[in-house]
Amino acid sequence: MRTLSKVRWSDLRPDDFLRRQGECPVVYLPIGLCEPHGHIAALGLDTLKADYYCEEAATRFGGIVAPTQGYHIHECGFHKPWLDEVVGDTNPLMAGMPPQVICYHFLYQLRAFANAGFHAVIVVSGHAGGSQKDLRRVADAFTKRTRIPVVVKTDPEWGGYEGDHAGAYEISQLLAIHPEAVDLSLLKRMDEEGSGGRRALGVDAAEADPVKGKEINETIIAAIGTTAKELRVGAALKESIGYQEIEEIWSAVLSLGDWWSMGEG
Ligand SMILES: [Zn+2]
């Protein structure tokens, strides 16, 4: 059974929630998804990273971790040919959705955070590649209307490092967080013909190293902490936001044109 956390919205009683929120009115939203990261790593690598960074940041710097968003934008735009190339005919075991579904849901998540009394939102996406631009479009529209700051960054954007997909960076990160989620003895494992073989494993995954992973992870957590300190000084909403107002913000978002994630990347 999972051990309850002292920083998770879902695990706190109201008194404890309000005390934590009073000390630091920042909410963290971890976002990830399930997608292939080679035979060697857990499918939820992106989610596991995001959860870890948010929980560590809340523990060290204050604030509360929102329920994790475990689905992300995928299988559209440039993702589609990428998937065909790296997993071929094999079932990718994917928890992906199109941008309009994720972004609409995201907007209502922001509403929930603002109505619960948070002054600021920090979104940590373990999935990179550009779809964060669509989330930022929503975040900016929400901030414009409510003045609640929302920072959306993928893990490489926090850490100022390049990042990769299931390569030396990402596998190092996971090795440092959950070594049990990685089995390097499967590095040479290939699928049958037509599968793309490697299940999206990065070419340099064999160079993964938990010491390097820890260094990357600590840089990211420190950067999130700096942002949390800057944002905690804001103000809560004076009145809660209703569905109608959110629908108006959504219309404004849609008027901005096509989603980045539907393009060629
Ligand atoms: Zn990943």
PDB file of C-alpha atoms and ligand atoms in Angstrom:
ATOM      1  CA  MET A   1       0.000   0.000   0.000  1.00  0.00           C
ATOM      2  CA  ARG A   2       1.211   3.521  -0.803  1.00  0.00           C
ATOM      3  CA  THR A   3       2.416   5.606   2.154  1.00  0.00           C
ATOM      4  CA  LEU A   4       0.412   8.809   2.527  1.00  0.00           C
ATOM      5  CA  SER A   5       2.239  12.044   1.826  1.00  0.00           C
ATOM      6  CA  LYS A   6       2.337  15.193   3.973  1.00  0.00           C
ATOM      7  CA  VAL A   7       2.319  17.440   0.905  1.00  0.00           C
ATOM      8  CA  ARG A   8      -0.403  15.900  -1.297  1.00  0.00           C
ATOM      9  CA  TRP A   9      -3.789  17.580  -1.554  1.00  0.00           C
ATOM     10  CA  SER A  10      -5.425  14.138  -1.651  1.00  0.00           C
ATOM     11  CA  ASP A  11      -3.699  12.998   1.535  1.00  0.00           C
ATOM     12  CA  LEU A  12      -4.277  16.041   3.768  1.00  0.00           C
ATOM     13  CA  ARG A  13      -7.161  16.712   6.129  1.00  0.00           C
ATOM     14  CA  PRO A  14      -8.705  20.205   5.732  1.00  0.00           C
ATOM     15  CA  ASP A  15      -6.924  21.707   8.776  1.00  0.00           C
ATOM     16  CA  ASP A  16      -3.560  20.456   7.582  1.00  0.00           C
ATOM     17  CA  PHE A  17      -4.238  21.575   4.008  1.00  0.00           C
ATOM     18  CA  LEU A  18      -5.121  25.111   5.153  1.00  0.00           C
ATOM     19  CA  ARG A  19      -2.106  25.315   7.449  1.00  0.00           C
ATOM     20  CA  ARG A  20       0.276  24.283   4.651  1.00  0.00           C
ATOM     21  CA  GLN A  21      -1.456  26.572   2.182  1.00  0.00           C
ATOM     22  CA  GLY A  22      -1.275  29.469   4.694  1.00  0.00           C
ATOM     23  CA  GLU A  23       2.490  28.971   4.975  1.00  0.00           C
ATOM     24  CA  CYS A  24       3.017  28.761   1.213  1.00  0.00           C
ATOM     25  CA  PRO A  25       0.018  29.316  -1.098  1.00  0.00           C
ATOM     26  CA  VAL A  26       1.619  27.620  -4.113  1.00  0.00           C
ATOM     27  CA  VAL A  27       0.192  24.483  -5.772  1.00  0.00           C
ATOM     28  CA  TYR A  28       2.291  22.122  -7.896  1.00  0.00           C
ATOM     29  CA  LEU A  29       0.727  20.117 -10.709  1.00  0.00           C
ATOM     30  CA  PRO A  30       2.737  17.103 -11.873  1.00  0.00           C
ATOM     31  CA  ILE A  31       1.975  16.129 -15.479  1.00  0.00           C
ATOM     32  CA  GLY A  32       3.223  13.045 -17.279  1.00  0.00           C
ATOM     33  CA  LEU A  33       1.930  10.125 -19.275  1.00  0.00           C
ATOM     34  CA  CYS A  34       2.528   6.486 -20.048  1.00  0.00           C
ATOM     35  CA  GLU A  35       4.510   5.941 -23.251  1.00  0.00           C
ATOM     36  CA  PRO A  36       7.323   3.562 -24.211  1.00  0.00           C
ATOM     37  CA  HIS A  37      10.799   4.288 -22.812  1.00  0.00           C
ATOM     38  CA  GLY A  38      12.493   1.135 -24.055  1.00  0.00           C
ATOM     39  CA  HIS A  39      12.192  -2.346 -22.599  1.00  0.00           C
ATOM     40  CA  ILE A  40      14.379  -1.174 -19.733  1.00  0.00           C
ATOM     41  CA  ALA A  41      12.166   1.467 -18.083  1.00  0.00           C
ATOM     42  CA  ALA A  42       8.698   1.865 -16.596  1.00  0.00           C
ATOM     43  CA  LEU A  43       6.110   3.264 -19.032  1.00  0.00           C
ATOM     44  CA  GLY A  44       5.236   6.092 -16.643  1.00  0.00           C
ATOM     45  CA  LEU A  45       8.780   7.514 -16.550  1.00  0.00           C
ATOM     46  CA  ASP A  46       7.516  11.010 -17.339  1.00  0.00           C
ATOM     47  CA  THR A  47       4.889  10.843 -14.582  1.00  0.00           C
ATOM     48  CA  LEU A  48       7.328   9.384 -12.049  1.00  0.00           C
ATOM     49  CA  LYS A  49       9.749  12.269 -12.681  1.00  0.00           C
ATOM     50  CA  ALA A  50       7.058  14.943 -12.391  1.00  0.00           C
ATOM     51  CA  ASP A  51       5.659  13.453  -9.185  1.00  0.00           C
ATOM     52  CA  TYR A  52       9.092  13.279  -7.611  1.00  0.00           C
ATOM     53  CA  TYR A  53      10.057  16.858  -8.476  1.00  0.00           C
ATOM     54  CA  CYS A  54       6.761  18.249  -7.181  1.00  0.00           C
ATOM     55  CA  GLU A  55       6.789  16.232  -3.967  1.00  0.00           C
ATOM     56  CA  GLU A  56      10.400  17.141  -3.233  1.00  0.00           C
ATOM     57  CA  ALA A  57       9.804  20.834  -3.997  1.00  0.00           C
ATOM     58  CA  ALA A  58       6.730  20.951  -1.747  1.00  0.00           C
ATOM     59  CA  THR A  59       8.561  19.129   1.043  1.00  0.00           C
ATOM     60  CA  ARG A  60      11.601  21.400   0.884  1.00  0.00           C
ATOM     61  CA  PHE A  61      10.075  24.771   0.013  1.00  0.00           C
ATOM     62  CA  GLY A  62       6.396  24.539   1.025  1.00  0.00           C
ATOM     63  CA  GLY A  63       3.149  24.319  -0.917  1.00  0.00           C
ATOM     64  CA  ILE A  64       0.826  21.478  -1.869  1.00  0.00           C
ATOM     65  CA  VAL A  65       0.932  18.904  -4.675  1.00  0.00           C
ATOM     66  CA  ALA A  66      -2.289  18.645  -6.715  1.00  0.00           C
ATOM     67  CA  PRO A  67      -3.641  15.314  -7.964  1.00  0.00           C
ATOM     68  CA  THR A  68      -1.278  14.118 -10.705  1.00  0.00           C
ATOM     69  CA  GLN A  69      -2.308  14.495 -14.335  1.00  0.00           C
ATOM     70  CA  GLY A  70      -1.205  11.164 -15.781  1.00  0.00           C
ATOM     71  CA  TYR A  71      -2.299  11.719 -19.405  1.00  0.00           C
ATOM     72  CA  HIS A  72      -0.635  14.053 -21.867  1.00  0.00           C
ATOM     73  CA  ILE A  73      -0.775  15.246 -25.456  1.00  0.00           C
ATOM     74  CA  HIS A  74       0.456  12.569 -27.861  1.00  0.00           C
ATOM     75  CA  GLU A  75      -0.334  10.540 -31.018  1.00  0.00           C
ATOM     76  CA  CYS A  76      -0.960  13.712 -33.055  1.00  0.00           C
ATOM     77  CA  GLY A  77       1.146  16.068 -35.171  1.00  0.00           C
ATOM     78  CA  PHE A  78       4.838  15.102 -35.230  1.00  0.00           C
ATOM     79  CA  HIS A  79       4.268  12.492 -32.487  1.00  0.00           C
ATOM     80  CA  LYS A  80       2.483  10.201 -34.933  1.00  0.00           C
ATOM     81  CA  PRO A  81       5.374   9.571 -37.392  1.00  0.00           C
ATOM     82  CA  TRP A  82       7.766   9.422 -34.423  1.00  0.00           C
ATOM     83  CA  LEU A  83       5.701   6.651 -32.866  1.00  0.00           C
ATOM     84  CA  ASP A  84       5.529   4.772 -36.163  1.00  0.00           C
ATOM     85  CA  GLU A  85       9.292   4.940 -36.376  1.00  0.00           C
ATOM     86  CA  VAL A  86      10.194   3.942 -32.822  1.00  0.00           C
ATOM     87  CA  VAL A  87       7.543   1.373 -31.966  1.00  0.00           C
ATOM     88  CA  GLY A  88       6.245   0.362 -35.370  1.00  0.00           C
ATOM     89  CA  ASP A  89       3.367  -2.105 -35.271  1.00  0.00           C
ATOM     90  CA  THR A  90       3.808  -2.885 -31.598  1.00  0.00           C
ATOM     91  CA  ASN A  91       1.132  -1.631 -29.240  1.00  0.00           C
ATOM     92  CA  PRO A  92       2.760   1.497 -27.708  1.00  0.00           C
ATOM     93  CA  LEU A  93       0.820   1.068 -24.406  1.00  0.00           C
ATOM     94  CA  MET A  94       0.170   4.773 -24.526  1.00  0.00           C
ATOM     95  CA  ALA A  95      -1.869   7.107 -22.284  1.00  0.00           C
ATOM     96  CA  GLY A  96      -2.073   9.958 -24.809  1.00  0.00           C
ATOM     97  CA  MET A  97      -4.814  12.404 -25.758  1.00  0.00           C
ATOM     98  CA  PRO A  98      -5.260  15.220 -28.281  1.00  0.00           C
ATOM     99  CA  PRO A  99      -4.444  18.811 -27.243  1.00  0.00           C
ATOM    100  CA  GLN A 100      -8.012  20.069 -27.112  1.00  0.00           C
ATOM    101  CA  VAL A 101      -8.942  17.421 -24.521  1.00  0.00           C
ATOM    102  CA  ILE A 102      -5.866  17.891 -22.325  1.00  0.00           C
ATOM    103  CA  CYS A 103      -5.991  21.689 -22.560  1.00  0.00           C
ATOM    104  CA  TYR A 104      -9.687  21.979 -21.750  1.00  0.00           C
ATOM    105  CA  HIS A 105      -9.205  19.749 -18.734  1.00  0.00           C
ATOM    106  CA  PHE A 106      -6.097  21.734 -17.769  1.00  0.00           C
ATOM    107  CA  LEU A 107      -8.071  24.976 -17.791  1.00  0.00           C
ATOM    108  CA  TYR A 108     -10.574  23.495 -15.344  1.00  0.00           C
ATOM    109  CA  GLN A 109      -7.705  22.242 -13.200  1.00  0.00           C
ATOM    110  CA  LEU A 110      -6.452  25.840 -12.986  1.00  0.00           C
ATOM    111  CA  ARG A 111      -9.938  26.919 -11.954  1.00  0.00           C
ATOM    112  CA  ALA A 112      -9.938  24.344  -9.151  1.00  0.00           C
ATOM    113  CA  PHE A 113      -6.561  25.600  -7.897  1.00  0.00           C
ATOM    114  CA  ALA A 114      -7.609  29.253  -7.902  1.00  0.00           C
ATOM    115  CA  ASN A 115     -10.944  28.490  -6.229  1.00  0.00           C
ATOM    116  CA  ALA A 116      -9.178  26.452  -3.538  1.00  0.00           C
ATOM    117  CA  GLY A 117      -7.311  29.621  -2.555  1.00  0.00           C
ATOM    118  CA  PHE A 118      -3.871  29.155  -4.102  1.00  0.00           C
ATOM    119  CA  HIS A 119      -1.978  32.296  -5.164  1.00  0.00           C
ATOM    120  CA  ALA A 120       0.125  30.641  -7.836  1.00  0.00           C
ATOM    121  CA  VAL A 121       0.468  27.444  -9.873  1.00  0.00           C
ATOM    122  CA  ILE A 122       3.647  25.609 -10.826  1.00  0.00           C
ATOM    123  CA  VAL A 123       3.227  22.957 -13.512  1.00  0.00           C
ATOM    124  CA  VAL A 124       6.009  20.405 -13.902  1.00  0.00           C
ATOM    125  CA  SER A 125       5.709  18.327 -17.058  1.00  0.00           C
ATOM    126  CA  GLY A 126       7.829  15.197 -17.287  1.00  0.00           C
ATOM    127  CA  HIS A 127       6.931  15.039 -20.994  1.00  0.00           C
ATOM    128  CA  ALA A 128       8.711  17.526 -23.247  1.00  0.00           C
ATOM    129  CA  GLY A 129       8.926  17.915 -27.003  1.00  0.00           C
ATOM    130  CA  GLY A 130       6.824  21.041 -27.493  1.00  0.00           C
ATOM    131  CA  SER A 131       3.282  20.233 -26.356  1.00  0.00           C
ATOM    132  CA  GLN A 132       4.010  22.353 -23.285  1.00  0.00           C
ATOM    133  CA  LYS A 133       3.460  25.322 -25.618  1.00  0.00           C
ATOM    134  CA  ASP A 134      -0.217  24.443 -25.811  1.00  0.00           C
ATOM    135  CA  LEU A 135      -0.472  24.256 -22.029  1.00  0.00           C
ATOM    136  CA  ARG A 136       1.230  27.669 -21.810  1.00  0.00           C
ATOM    137  CA  ARG A 137      -1.332  29.123 -24.176  1.00  0.00           C
ATOM    138  CA  VAL A 138      -4.045  28.078 -21.729  1.00  0.00           C
ATOM    139  CA  ALA A 139      -2.018  29.193 -18.705  1.00  0.00           C
ATOM    140  CA  ASP A 140      -1.449  32.656 -20.178  1.00  0.00           C
ATOM    141  CA  ALA A 141      -5.127  33.135 -20.974  1.00  0.00           C
ATOM    142  CA  PHE A 142      -6.036  32.076 -17.438  1.00  0.00           C
ATOM    143  CA  THR A 143      -3.512  34.467 -15.862  1.00  0.00           C
ATOM    144  CA  LYS A 144      -4.670  37.338 -18.054  1.00  0.00           C
ATOM    145  CA  ARG A 145      -8.176  36.937 -16.707  1.00  0.00           C
ATOM    146  CA  THR A 146      -7.468  36.037 -13.070  1.00  0.00           C
ATOM    147  CA  ARG A 147      -3.993  37.480 -12.331  1.00  0.00           C
ATOM    148  CA  ILE A 148      -3.053  34.117 -10.806  1.00  0.00           C
ATOM    149  CA  PRO A 149       0.444  33.319 -12.125  1.00  0.00           C
ATOM    150  CA  VAL A 150       0.867  29.901 -13.761  1.00  0.00           C
ATOM    151  CA  VAL A 151       4.362  28.674 -14.677  1.00  0.00           C
ATOM    152  CA  VAL A 152       4.505  25.662 -17.027  1.00  0.00           C
ATOM    153  CA  LYS A 153       7.882  24.009 -17.622  1.00  0.00           C
ATOM    154  CA  THR A 154       9.098  20.601 -18.700  1.00  0.00           C
ATOM    155  CA  ASP A 155      11.904  19.092 -16.637  1.00  0.00           C
ATOM    156  CA  PRO A 156      14.743  20.089 -19.042  1.00  0.00           C
ATOM    157  CA  GLU A 157      13.378  23.648 -19.019  1.00  0.00           C
ATOM    158  CA  TRP A 158      13.763  23.775 -15.227  1.00  0.00           C
ATOM    159  CA  GLY A 159      17.209  22.287 -15.258  1.00  0.00           C
ATOM    160  CA  GLY A 160      18.667  24.096 -18.233  1.00  0.00           C
ATOM    161  CA  TYR A 161      19.912  20.833 -19.751  1.00  0.00           C
ATOM    162  CA  GLU A 162      19.132  19.324 -23.088  1.00  0.00           C
ATOM    163  CA  GLY A 163      16.951  16.355 -22.118  1.00  0.00           C
ATOM    164  CA  ASP A 164      16.190  13.348 -24.315  1.00  0.00           C
ATOM    165  CA  HIS A 165      13.775  10.483 -24.725  1.00  0.00           C
ATOM    166  CA  ALA A 166      14.745   7.373 -22.758  1.00  0.00           C
ATOM    167  CA  GLY A 167      18.443   8.151 -23.291  1.00  0.00           C
ATOM    168  CA  ALA A 168      21.384   8.933 -21.013  1.00  0.00           C
ATOM    169  CA  TYR A 169      19.572  11.907 -19.436  1.00  0.00           C
ATOM    170  CA  GLU A 170      16.162  10.481 -18.782  1.00  0.00           C
ATOM    171  CA  ILE A 171      17.230   7.015 -17.732  1.00  0.00           C
ATOM    172  CA  SER A 172      19.773   8.608 -15.359  1.00  0.00           C
ATOM    173  CA  GLN A 173      17.001  10.710 -13.833  1.00  0.00           C
ATOM    174  CA  LEU A 174      14.822   7.657 -13.260  1.00  0.00           C
ATOM    175  CA  LEU A 175      17.724   5.586 -11.930  1.00  0.00           C
ATOM    176  CA  ALA A 176      18.247   8.213  -9.245  1.00  0.00           C
ATOM    177  CA  ILE A 177      14.540   8.408  -8.355  1.00  0.00           C
ATOM    178  CA  HIS A 178      13.305   4.809  -8.664  1.00  0.00           C
ATOM    179  CA  PRO A 179      16.135   2.395  -9.448  1.00  0.00           C
ATOM    180  CA  GLU A 180      13.632  -0.467  -9.266  1.00  0.00           C
ATOM    181  CA  ALA A 181      11.834   0.985 -12.336  1.00  0.00           C
ATOM    182  CA  VAL A 182      14.901   0.383 -14.553  1.00  0.00           C
ATOM    183  CA  ASP A 183      16.378  -2.946 -15.670  1.00  0.00           C
ATOM    184  CA  LEU A 184      19.557  -2.292 -17.649  1.00  0.00           C
ATOM    185  CA  SER A 185      19.938  -6.016 -18.372  1.00  0.00           C
ATOM    186  CA  LEU A 186      17.204  -5.479 -21.011  1.00  0.00           C
ATOM    187  CA  LEU A 187      19.264  -2.914 -22.984  1.00  0.00           C
ATOM    188  CA  LYS A 188      19.820  -5.296 -25.882  1.00  0.00           C
ATOM    189  CA  ARG A 189      16.268  -6.610 -25.937  1.00  0.00           C
ATOM    190  CA  MET A 190      14.625  -6.062 -29.330  1.00  0.00           C
ATOM    191  CA  ASP A 191      11.071  -6.719 -30.433  1.00  0.00           C
ATOM    192  CA  GLU A 192      10.086  -8.896 -33.337  1.00  0.00           C
ATOM    193  CA  GLU A 193      10.157  -7.598 -36.885  1.00  0.00           C
ATOM    194  CA  GLY A 194       7.860  -4.649 -37.622  1.00  0.00           C
ATOM    195  CA  SER A 195       7.913  -3.311 -34.103  1.00  0.00           C
ATOM    196  CA  GLY A 196      10.592  -0.654 -34.436  1.00  0.00           C
ATOM    197  CA  GLY A 197      12.558  -2.923 -32.133  1.00  0.00           C
ATOM    198  CA  ARG A 198      13.680  -0.713 -29.335  1.00  0.00           C
ATOM    199  CA  ARG A 199      10.368   0.596 -28.035  1.00  0.00           C
ATOM    200  CA  ALA A 200      11.627   4.169 -28.229  1.00  0.00           C
ATOM    201  CA  LEU A 201      14.820   3.551 -26.278  1.00  0.00           C
ATOM    202  CA  GLY A 202      17.393   6.338 -26.687  1.00  0.00           C
ATOM    203  CA  VAL A 203      20.626   5.344 -28.450  1.00  0.00           C
ATOM    204  CA  ASP A 204      22.852   6.341 -25.512  1.00  0.00           C
ATOM    205  CA  ALA A 205      20.742   4.798 -22.723  1.00  0.00           C
ATOM    206  CA  ALA A 206      23.649   2.502 -21.765  1.00  0.00           C
ATOM    207  CA  GLU A 207      25.486   5.590 -20.487  1.00  0.00           C
ATOM    208  CA  ALA A 208      22.815   6.247 -17.866  1.00  0.00           C
ATOM    209  CA  ASP A 209      24.194   6.794 -14.393  1.00  0.00           C
ATOM    210  CA  PRO A 210      22.368   7.475 -11.111  1.00  0.00           C
ATOM    211  CA  VAL A 211      24.999   9.960  -9.907  1.00  0.00           C
ATOM    212  CA  LYS A 212      24.469  12.091 -13.001  1.00  0.00           C
ATOM    213  CA  GLY A 213      20.716  11.597 -12.548  1.00  0.00           C
ATOM    214  CA  LYS A 214      20.840  12.889  -8.994  1.00  0.00           C
ATOM    215  CA  GLU A 215      22.746  15.974 -10.134  1.00  0.00           C
ATOM    216  CA  ILE A 216      20.109  16.708 -12.802  1.00  0.00           C
ATOM    217  CA  ASN A 217      17.262  16.076 -10.377  1.00  0.00           C
ATOM    218  CA  GLU A 218      18.698  18.361  -7.702  1.00  0.00           C
ATOM    219  CA  THR A 219      19.185  21.189 -10.225  1.00  0.00           C
ATOM    220  CA  ILE A 220      15.548  20.887 -11.261  1.00  0.00           C
ATOM    221  CA  ILE A 221      14.199  20.817  -7.696  1.00  0.00           C
ATOM    222  CA  ALA A 222      16.277  23.864  -6.716  1.00  0.00           C
ATOM    223  CA  ALA A 223      14.948  25.805  -9.729  1.00  0.00           C
ATOM    224  CA  ILE A 224      11.358  24.917  -8.855  1.00  0.00           C
ATOM    225  CA  GLY A 225      12.054  26.102  -5.303  1.00  0.00           C
ATOM    226  CA  THR A 226      13.347  29.464  -6.523  1.00  0.00           C
ATOM    227  CA  THR A 227      10.157  29.952  -8.536  1.00  0.00           C
ATOM    228  CA  ALA A 228       7.961  28.902  -5.608  1.00  0.00           C
ATOM    229  CA  LYS A 229       9.631  31.510  -3.391  1.00  0.00           C
ATOM    230  CA  GLU A 230       9.057  34.213  -5.993  1.00  0.00           C
ATOM    231  CA  LEU A 231       5.399  33.306  -6.509  1.00  0.00           C
ATOM    232  CA  ARG A 232       4.213  32.794  -2.932  1.00  0.00           C
ATOM    233  CA  VAL A 233       3.800  36.532  -2.364  1.00  0.00           C
ATOM    234  CA  GLY A 234       0.778  36.927  -4.694  1.00  0.00           C
ATOM    235  CA  ALA A 235      -2.876  37.134  -3.742  1.00  0.00           C
ATOM    236  CA  ALA A 236      -5.805  34.735  -3.804  1.00  0.00           C
ATOM    237  CA  LEU A 237      -8.891  35.333  -5.932  1.00  0.00           C
ATOM    238  CA  LYS A 238     -11.426  37.654  -4.327  1.00  0.00           C
ATOM    239  CA  GLU A 239     -14.334  35.638  -5.726  1.00  0.00           C
ATOM    240  CA  SER A 240     -14.389  32.129  -7.070  1.00  0.00           C
ATOM    241  CA  ILE A 241     -14.548  31.567 -10.813  1.00  0.00           C
ATOM    242  CA  GLY A 242     -17.646  29.931 -12.273  1.00  0.00           C
ATOM    243  CA  TYR A 243     -17.974  27.606 -15.246  1.00  0.00           C
ATOM    244  CA  GLN A 244     -19.210  30.450 -17.450  1.00  0.00           C
ATOM    245  CA  GLU A 245     -16.043  32.474 -16.984  1.00  0.00           C
ATOM    246  CA  ILE A 246     -13.908  29.433 -17.751  1.00  0.00           C
ATOM    247  CA  GLU A 247     -15.880  28.857 -20.938  1.00  0.00           C
ATOM    248  CA  GLU A 248     -15.154  32.459 -21.939  1.00  0.00           C
ATOM    249  CA  ILE A 249     -11.420  31.943 -21.350  1.00  0.00           C
ATOM    250  CA  TRP A 250     -11.644  28.741 -23.406  1.00  0.00           C
ATOM    251  CA  SER A 251     -13.235  30.618 -26.302  1.00  0.00           C
ATOM    252  CA  ALA A 252     -10.379  33.138 -26.134  1.00  0.00           C
ATOM    253  CA  VAL A 253      -7.856  30.277 -26.244  1.00  0.00           C
ATOM    254  CA  LEU A 254      -9.559  28.676 -29.257  1.00  0.00           C
ATOM    255  CA  SER A 255      -9.559  32.008 -31.095  1.00  0.00           C
ATOM    256  CA  LEU A 256      -5.721  31.919 -31.062  1.00  0.00           C
ATOM    257  CA  GLY A 257      -5.677  29.330 -33.839  1.00  0.00           C
ATOM    258  CA  ASP A 258      -4.375  25.792 -34.281  1.00  0.00           C
ATOM    259  CA  TRP A 259      -2.692  23.860 -31.480  1.00  0.00           C
ATOM    260  CA  TRP A 260       1.075  23.638 -31.713  1.00  0.00           C
ATOM    261  CA  SER A 261       0.860  19.887 -31.072  1.00  0.00           C
ATOM    262  CA  MET A 262      -1.205  19.316 -34.209  1.00  0.00           C
ATOM    263  CA  GLY A 263       1.595  20.681 -36.389  1.00  0.00           C
ATOM    264  CA  GLU A 264       4.749  19.069 -37.723  1.00  0.00           C
ATOM    265  CA  GLY A 265       6.885  20.040 -34.709  1.00  0.00           C
TER     266      GLY A 265
HETATM  267 ZN    ZN B   1      10.070  10.531 -21.079  1.00  0.00          ZN
END
